[in-house]
Tab-separated table of C-alpha atoms and ligand atoms in Angstrom:
chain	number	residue	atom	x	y	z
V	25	UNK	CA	-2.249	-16.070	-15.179
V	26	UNK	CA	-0.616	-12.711	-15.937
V	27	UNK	CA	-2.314	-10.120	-15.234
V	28	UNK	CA	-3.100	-6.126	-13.383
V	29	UNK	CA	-3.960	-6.549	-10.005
V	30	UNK	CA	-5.831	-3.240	-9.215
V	31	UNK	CA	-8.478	-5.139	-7.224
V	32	UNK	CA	-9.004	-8.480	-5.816
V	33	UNK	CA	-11.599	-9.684	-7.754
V	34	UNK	CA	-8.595	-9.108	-10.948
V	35	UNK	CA	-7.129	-12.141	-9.229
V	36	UNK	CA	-10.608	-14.464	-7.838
V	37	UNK	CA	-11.081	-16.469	-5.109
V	38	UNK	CA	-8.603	-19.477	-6.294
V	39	UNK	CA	-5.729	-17.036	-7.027
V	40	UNK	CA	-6.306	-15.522	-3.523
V	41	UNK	CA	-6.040	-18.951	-1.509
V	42	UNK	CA	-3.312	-19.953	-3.806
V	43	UNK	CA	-1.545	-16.540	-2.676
V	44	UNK	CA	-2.087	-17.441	0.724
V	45	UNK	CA	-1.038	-21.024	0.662
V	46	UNK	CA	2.220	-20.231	-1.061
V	47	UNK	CA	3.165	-16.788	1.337
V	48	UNK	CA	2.271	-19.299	3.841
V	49	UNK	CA	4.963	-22.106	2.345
V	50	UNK	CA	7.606	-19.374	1.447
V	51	UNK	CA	7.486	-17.713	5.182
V	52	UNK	CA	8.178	-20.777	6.904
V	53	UNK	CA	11.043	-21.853	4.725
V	54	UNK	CA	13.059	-18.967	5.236
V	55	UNK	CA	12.120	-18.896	9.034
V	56	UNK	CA	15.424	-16.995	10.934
V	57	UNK	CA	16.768	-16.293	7.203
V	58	UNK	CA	18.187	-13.086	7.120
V	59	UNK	CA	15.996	-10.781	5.536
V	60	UNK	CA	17.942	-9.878	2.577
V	61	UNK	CA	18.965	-12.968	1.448
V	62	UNK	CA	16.762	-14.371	-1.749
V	63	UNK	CA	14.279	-17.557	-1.647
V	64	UNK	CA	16.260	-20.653	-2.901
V	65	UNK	CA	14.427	-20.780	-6.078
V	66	UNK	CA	14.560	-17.232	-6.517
V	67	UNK	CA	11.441	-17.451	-9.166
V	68	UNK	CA	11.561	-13.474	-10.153
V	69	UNK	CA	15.547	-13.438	-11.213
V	70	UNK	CA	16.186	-10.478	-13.483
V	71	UNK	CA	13.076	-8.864	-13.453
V	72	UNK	CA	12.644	-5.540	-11.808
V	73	UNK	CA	9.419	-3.410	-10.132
V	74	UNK	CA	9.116	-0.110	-10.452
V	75	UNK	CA	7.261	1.338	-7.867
V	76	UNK	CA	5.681	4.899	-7.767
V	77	UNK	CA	4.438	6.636	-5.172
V	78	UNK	CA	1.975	9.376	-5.116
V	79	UNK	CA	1.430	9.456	-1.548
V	80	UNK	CA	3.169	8.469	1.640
V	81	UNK	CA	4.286	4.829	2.447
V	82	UNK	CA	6.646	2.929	5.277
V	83	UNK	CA	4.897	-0.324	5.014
V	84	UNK	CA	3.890	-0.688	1.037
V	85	UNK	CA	7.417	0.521	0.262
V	86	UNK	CA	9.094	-1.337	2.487
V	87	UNK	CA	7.875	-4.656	1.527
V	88	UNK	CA	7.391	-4.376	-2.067
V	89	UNK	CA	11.201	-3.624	-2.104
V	90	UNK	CA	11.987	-6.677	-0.127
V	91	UNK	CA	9.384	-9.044	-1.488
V	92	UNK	CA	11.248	-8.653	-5.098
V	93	UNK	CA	14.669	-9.042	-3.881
V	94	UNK	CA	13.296	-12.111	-1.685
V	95	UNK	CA	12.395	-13.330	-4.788
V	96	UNK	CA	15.431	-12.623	-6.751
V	97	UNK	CA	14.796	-9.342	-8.688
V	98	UNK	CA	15.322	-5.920	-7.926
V	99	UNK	CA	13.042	-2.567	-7.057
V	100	UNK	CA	13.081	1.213	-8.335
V	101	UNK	CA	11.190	3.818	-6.206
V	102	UNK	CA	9.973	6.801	-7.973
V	103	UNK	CA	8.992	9.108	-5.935
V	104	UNK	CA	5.824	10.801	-8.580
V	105	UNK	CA	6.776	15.116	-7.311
V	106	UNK	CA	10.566	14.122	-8.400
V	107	UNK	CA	8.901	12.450	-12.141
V	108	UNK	CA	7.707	14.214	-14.743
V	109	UNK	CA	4.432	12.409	-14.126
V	110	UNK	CA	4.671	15.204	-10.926
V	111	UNK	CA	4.898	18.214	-13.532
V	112	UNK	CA	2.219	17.282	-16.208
V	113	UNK	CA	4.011	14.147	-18.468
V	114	UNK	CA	0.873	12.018	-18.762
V	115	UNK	CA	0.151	8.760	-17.274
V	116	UNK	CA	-0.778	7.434	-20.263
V	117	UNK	CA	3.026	8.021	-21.732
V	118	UNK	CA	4.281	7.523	-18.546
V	119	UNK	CA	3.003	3.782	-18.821
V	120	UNK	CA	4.447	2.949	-22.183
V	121	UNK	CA	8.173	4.931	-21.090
V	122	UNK	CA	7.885	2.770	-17.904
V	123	UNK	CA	7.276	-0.750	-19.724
V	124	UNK	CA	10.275	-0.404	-21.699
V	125	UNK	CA	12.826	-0.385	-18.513
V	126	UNK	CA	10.580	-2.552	-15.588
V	127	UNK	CA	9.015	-5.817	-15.726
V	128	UNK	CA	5.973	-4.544	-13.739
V	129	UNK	CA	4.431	-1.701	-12.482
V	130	UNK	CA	3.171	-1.018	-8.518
V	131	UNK	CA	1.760	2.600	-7.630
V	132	UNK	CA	0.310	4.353	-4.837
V	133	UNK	CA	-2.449	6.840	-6.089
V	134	UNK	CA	-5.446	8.641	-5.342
V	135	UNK	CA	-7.777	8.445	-7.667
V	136	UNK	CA	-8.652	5.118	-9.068
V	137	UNK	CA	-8.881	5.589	-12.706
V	138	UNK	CA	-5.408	6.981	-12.935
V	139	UNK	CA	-4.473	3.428	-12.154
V	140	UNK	CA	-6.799	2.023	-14.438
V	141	UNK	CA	-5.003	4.456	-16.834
V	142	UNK	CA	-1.854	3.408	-16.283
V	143	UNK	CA	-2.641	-0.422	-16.656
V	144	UNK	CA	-4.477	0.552	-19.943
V	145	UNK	CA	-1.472	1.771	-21.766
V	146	UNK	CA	1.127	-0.526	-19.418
V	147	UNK	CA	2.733	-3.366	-21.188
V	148	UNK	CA	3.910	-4.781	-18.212
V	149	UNK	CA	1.889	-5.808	-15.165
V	150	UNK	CA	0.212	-3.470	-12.674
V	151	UNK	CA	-0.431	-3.568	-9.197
V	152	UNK	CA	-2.106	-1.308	-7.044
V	153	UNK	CA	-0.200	-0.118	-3.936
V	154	UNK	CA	-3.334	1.617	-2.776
V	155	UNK	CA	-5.843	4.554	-4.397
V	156	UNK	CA	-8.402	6.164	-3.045
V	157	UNK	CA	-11.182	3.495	-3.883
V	158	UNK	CA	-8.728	0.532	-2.738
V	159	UNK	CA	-6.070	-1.450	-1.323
V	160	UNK	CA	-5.659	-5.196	-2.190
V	161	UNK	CA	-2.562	-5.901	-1.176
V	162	UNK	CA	-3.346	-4.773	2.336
V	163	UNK	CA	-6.135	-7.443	2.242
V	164	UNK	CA	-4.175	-10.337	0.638
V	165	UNK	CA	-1.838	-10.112	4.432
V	166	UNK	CA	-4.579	-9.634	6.485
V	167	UNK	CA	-6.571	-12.376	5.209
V	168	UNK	CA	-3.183	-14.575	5.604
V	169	UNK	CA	-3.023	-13.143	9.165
V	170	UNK	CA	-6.037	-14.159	9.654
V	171	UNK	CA	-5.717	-17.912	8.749
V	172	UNK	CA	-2.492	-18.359	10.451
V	173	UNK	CA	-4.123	-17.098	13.720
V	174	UNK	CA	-6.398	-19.863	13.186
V	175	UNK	CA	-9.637	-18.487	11.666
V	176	UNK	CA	-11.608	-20.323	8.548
V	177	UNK	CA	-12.422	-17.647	6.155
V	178	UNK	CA	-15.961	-19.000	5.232
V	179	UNK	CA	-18.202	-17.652	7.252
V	180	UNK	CA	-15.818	-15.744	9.283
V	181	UNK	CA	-17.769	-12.939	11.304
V	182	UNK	CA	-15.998	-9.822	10.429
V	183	UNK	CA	-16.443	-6.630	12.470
V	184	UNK	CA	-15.373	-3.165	10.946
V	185	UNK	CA	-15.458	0.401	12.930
V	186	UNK	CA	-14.970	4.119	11.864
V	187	UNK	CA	-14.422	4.854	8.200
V	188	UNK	CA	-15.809	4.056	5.236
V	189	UNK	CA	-12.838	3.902	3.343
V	190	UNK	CA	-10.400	2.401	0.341
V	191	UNK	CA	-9.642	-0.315	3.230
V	192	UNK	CA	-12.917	-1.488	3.863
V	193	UNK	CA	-14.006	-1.244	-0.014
V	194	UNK	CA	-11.599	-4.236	-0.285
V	195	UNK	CA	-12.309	-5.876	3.163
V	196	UNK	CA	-16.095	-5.860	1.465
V	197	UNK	CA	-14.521	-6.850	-1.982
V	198	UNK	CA	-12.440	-10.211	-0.407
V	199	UNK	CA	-16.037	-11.642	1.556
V	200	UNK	CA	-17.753	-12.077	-1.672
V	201	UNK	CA	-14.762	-13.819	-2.875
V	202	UNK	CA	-13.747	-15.390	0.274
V	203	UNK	CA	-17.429	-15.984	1.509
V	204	UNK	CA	-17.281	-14.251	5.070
V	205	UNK	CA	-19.793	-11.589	6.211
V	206	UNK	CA	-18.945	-8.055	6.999
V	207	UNK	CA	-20.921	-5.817	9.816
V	208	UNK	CA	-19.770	-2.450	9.156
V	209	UNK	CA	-20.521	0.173	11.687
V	210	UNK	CA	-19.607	3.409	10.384
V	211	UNK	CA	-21.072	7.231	11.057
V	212	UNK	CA	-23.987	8.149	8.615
V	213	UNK	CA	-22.356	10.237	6.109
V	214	UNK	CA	-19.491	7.920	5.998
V	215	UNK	CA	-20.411	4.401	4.499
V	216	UNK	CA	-18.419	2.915	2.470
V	217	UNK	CA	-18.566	2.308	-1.844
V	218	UNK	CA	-22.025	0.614	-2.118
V	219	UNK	CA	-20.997	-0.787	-5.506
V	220	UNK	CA	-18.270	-3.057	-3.758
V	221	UNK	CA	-21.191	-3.783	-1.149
V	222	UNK	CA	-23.698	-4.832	-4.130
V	223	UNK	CA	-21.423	-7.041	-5.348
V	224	UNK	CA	-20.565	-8.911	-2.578
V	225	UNK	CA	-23.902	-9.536	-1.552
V	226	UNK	CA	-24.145	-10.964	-4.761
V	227	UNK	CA	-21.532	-13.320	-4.347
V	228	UNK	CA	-23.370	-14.391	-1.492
V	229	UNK	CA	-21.597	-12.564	1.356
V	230	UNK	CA	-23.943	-10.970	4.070
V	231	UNK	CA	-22.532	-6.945	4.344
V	232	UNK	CA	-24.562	-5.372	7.408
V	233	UNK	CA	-24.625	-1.963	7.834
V	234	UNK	CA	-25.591	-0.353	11.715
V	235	UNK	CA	-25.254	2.772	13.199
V	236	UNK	CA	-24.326	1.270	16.346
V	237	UNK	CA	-20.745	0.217	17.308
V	238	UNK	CA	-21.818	-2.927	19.605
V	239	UNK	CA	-23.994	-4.065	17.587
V	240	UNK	CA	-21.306	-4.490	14.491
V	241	UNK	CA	-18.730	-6.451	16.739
V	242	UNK	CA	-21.248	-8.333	18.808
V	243	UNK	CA	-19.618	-11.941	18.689
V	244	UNK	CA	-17.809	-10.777	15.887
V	245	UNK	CA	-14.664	-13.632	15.178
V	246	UNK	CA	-12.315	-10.207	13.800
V	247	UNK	CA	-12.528	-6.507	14.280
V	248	UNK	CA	-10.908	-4.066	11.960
V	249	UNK	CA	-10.515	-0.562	11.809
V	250	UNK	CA	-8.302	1.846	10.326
V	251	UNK	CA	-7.065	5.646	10.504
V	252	UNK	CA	-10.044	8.003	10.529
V	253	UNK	CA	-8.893	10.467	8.664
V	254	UNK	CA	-7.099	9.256	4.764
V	255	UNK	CA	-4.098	10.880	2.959
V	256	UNK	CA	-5.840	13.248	1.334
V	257	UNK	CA	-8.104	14.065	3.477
V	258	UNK	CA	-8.557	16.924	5.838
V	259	UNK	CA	-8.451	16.039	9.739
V	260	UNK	CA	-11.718	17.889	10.198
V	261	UNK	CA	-13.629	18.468	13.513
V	262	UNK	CA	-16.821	16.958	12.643
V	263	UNK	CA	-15.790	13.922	11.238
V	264	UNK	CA	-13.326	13.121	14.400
V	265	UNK	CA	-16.368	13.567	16.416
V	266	UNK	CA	-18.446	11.809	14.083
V	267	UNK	CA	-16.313	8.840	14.506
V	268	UNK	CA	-15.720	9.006	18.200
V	269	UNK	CA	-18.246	6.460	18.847
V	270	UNK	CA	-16.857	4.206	16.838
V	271	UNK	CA	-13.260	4.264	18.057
V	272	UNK	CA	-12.057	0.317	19.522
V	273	UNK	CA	-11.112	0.241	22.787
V	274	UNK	CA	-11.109	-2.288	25.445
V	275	UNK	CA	-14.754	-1.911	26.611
V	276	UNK	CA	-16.103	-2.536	22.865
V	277	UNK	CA	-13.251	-5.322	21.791
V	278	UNK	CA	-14.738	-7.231	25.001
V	279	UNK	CA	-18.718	-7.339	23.030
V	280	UNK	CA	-16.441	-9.567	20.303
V	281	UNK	CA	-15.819	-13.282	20.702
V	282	UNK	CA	-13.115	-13.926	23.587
V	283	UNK	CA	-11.104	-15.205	20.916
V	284	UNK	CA	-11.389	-12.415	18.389
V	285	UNK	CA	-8.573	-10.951	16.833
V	286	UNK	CA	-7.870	-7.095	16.041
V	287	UNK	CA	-6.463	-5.794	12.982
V	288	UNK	CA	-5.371	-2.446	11.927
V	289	UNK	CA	-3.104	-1.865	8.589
V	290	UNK	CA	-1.303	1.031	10.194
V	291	UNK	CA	-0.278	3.490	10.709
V	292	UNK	CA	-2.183	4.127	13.615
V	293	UNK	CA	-3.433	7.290	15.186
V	294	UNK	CA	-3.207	5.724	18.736
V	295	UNK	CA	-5.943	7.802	20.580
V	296	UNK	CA	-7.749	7.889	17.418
V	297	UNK	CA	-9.729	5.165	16.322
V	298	UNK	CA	-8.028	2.710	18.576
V	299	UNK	CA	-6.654	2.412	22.049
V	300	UNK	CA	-2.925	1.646	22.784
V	301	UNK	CA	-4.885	-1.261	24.817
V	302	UNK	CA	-6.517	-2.844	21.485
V	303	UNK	CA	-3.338	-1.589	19.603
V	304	UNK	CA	-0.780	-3.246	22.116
V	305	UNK	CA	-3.625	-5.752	23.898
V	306	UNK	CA	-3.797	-9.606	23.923
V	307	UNK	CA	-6.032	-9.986	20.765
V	308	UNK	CA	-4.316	-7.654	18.466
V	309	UNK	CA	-2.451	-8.849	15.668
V	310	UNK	CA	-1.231	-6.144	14.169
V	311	UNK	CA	2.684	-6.252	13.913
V	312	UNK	CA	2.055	-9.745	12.167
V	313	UNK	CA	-0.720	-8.341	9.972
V	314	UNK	CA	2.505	-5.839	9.074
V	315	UNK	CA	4.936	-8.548	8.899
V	316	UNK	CA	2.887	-10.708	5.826
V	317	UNK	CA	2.278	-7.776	4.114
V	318	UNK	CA	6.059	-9.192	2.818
V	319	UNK	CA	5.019	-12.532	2.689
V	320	UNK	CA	1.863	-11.269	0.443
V	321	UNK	CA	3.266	-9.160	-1.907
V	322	UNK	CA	5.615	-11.543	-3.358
V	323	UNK	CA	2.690	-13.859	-3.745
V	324	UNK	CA	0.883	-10.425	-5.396
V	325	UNK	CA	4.048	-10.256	-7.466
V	326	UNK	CA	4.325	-14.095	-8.340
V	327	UNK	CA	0.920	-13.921	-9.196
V	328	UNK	CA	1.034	-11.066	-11.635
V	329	UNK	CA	3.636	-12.563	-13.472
V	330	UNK	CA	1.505	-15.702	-14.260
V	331	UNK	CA	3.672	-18.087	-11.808
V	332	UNK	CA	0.754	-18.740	-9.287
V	333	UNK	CA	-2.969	-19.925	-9.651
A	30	LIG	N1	-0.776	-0.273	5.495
A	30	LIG	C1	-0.099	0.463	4.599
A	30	LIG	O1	-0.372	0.449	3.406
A	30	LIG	O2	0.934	1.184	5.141
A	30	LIG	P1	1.829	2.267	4.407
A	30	LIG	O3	0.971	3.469	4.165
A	30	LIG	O4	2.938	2.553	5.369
A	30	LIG	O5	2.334	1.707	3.114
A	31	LIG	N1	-7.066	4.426	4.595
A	31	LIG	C1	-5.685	4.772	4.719
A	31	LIG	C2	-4.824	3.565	4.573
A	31	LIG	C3	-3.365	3.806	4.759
A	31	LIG	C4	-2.536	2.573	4.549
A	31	LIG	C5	-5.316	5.835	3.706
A	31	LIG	O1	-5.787	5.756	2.564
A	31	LIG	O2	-4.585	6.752	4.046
């Protein structure tokens, strides 16, 4: 199908694992490739992403560049305080200029709706790079992480600490789709969007919500956490020490299962809301959690352009 892909559900379950299986596939057939040169059957051959970026990115940028020229095409990074989208051009016209020179669309925003904007008056595919309320393709590559270090998704125990924030929101959003169970444990004042919750209880995921750290990784199969402080947000006193509790070191990764892996989408405030020994320790995962974000987003990309599931 061709389509936006501004949240995972925009995609469904079967386009997920059929993301998966074929990052999965394409990674291990150009194993010791170097990284520049295209997939043999270079699927995406003359078509070209534009990719704009409100906010920061090393990751995001990085691999959305290379997934399209892994896949045959090419990239353009606009960087939104050098467009005119930075002094007042609308996104709405920004959109239709846009469709007439790329074959698809990826930005990096904060608030959601301007992406929902943008894919309202886009011609051309959209894909969200991360806003405020979300970031899907983070969650495609960890939830391919997460099967190629062995773990079924159904029923998967998954343990999230800190903020309630655009991460989680999609961690929440893939368990309803995905059927594994999220135990959040996040400072009151902090939780995360209860819309994404509702709906993934409806789905038939079980979302837990505690106050208390050991409690949400107790024999939990994955923990995940993420900065606690967002781009955009203020790195204010009381929420550092609001979070404190929460923060994954050694001492609360050991209440998981032995054979629980960590996750972290980066960047990381080591110190923060993990240790350099979680960060750099036995169960982390987190360089190849960084690593498939590649292998993802050209399945993202594939996807979008109605060439998968
Ligand atoms: N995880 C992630 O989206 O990283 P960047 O901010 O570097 O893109
Ligand atoms: N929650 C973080 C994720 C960064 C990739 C942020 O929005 O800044």
């Amino acid at each position: 199908m061709t389509g936006h892909f501004l949240n995972l559900s925009d995609a469904g379950a079967d386009a997920i694992a059929a993301m998966i299986n074929d990052a999965i596939d394409r990674k291990a057939a150009r194993a010791g490739w170097p990284k520049g040169k295209t997939d043999a059957d270079v699927p995406l051959a003359g078509h070209t992403l534009g990719m704009i970026f409100e906010k920061n990115s090393t990751r995001t940028r990085a691999s959305f560049e290379m997934a399209i020229k892994q896949l045959g095409g090419d990239s353009m990074f606009m960087a939104s305080g050098q467009m005119q989208l930075g002094r007042g051009e609308t996104i709405a016209d920004t959109a239709r200029v846009l469709s007439r020179y790329v074959d698809a669309i990826m930005i990096r925003t904060d608030d959601h709706a301007k992406i929902e904007e943008l894919a309202s008056y886009a011609s051309v595919p959209v894909i969200n790079g991360l806003t405020d309320l979300s970031h899907p393709c983070q969650i495609v590559a960890d939830l391919l992480t997460l099967i190629e270090h062995g773990k079924a998704l159904p029923g998967l125990e998954v343990a999230w600490l800190g903020d309630g924030n655009n991460v989680l929101n999609s961690i929440v959003e893939a368990a309803g789709l995905m059927k594994f169970n999220v135990r959040i444990g996040v400072p009151q004042g902090y939780d995360s969007d209860p819309a994404f919750i509702d709906a993934a209880r409806a789905n038939g995921a079980k979302i837990t919500i505690t106050r208390d750290a050991a409690e949400a990784v107790a024999g939990a199969d994955v923990v995940v956490t993420d900065t606690w402080v967002s781009m955009g947000q203020d790195h204010a006193h009381n929420k550092i020490a609001a979070m404190m509790p929460y923060q994954v070191d050694e001492r609360l990764m050991a209440g998981a299962k032995p054979n629980a892996k960590f996750l972290h989408c980066l960047p990381a405030h080591r110190g923060e809301e993990a240790t350099d020994g979680v960060l750099d320790g036995p169960q982390s995962v987190i360089w190849d959690e960084a690593e498939n974000r590649l292998h993802a987003q050209k399945s993202v990309l594939l996807w979008c352009f109605g060439l998968l599931g």
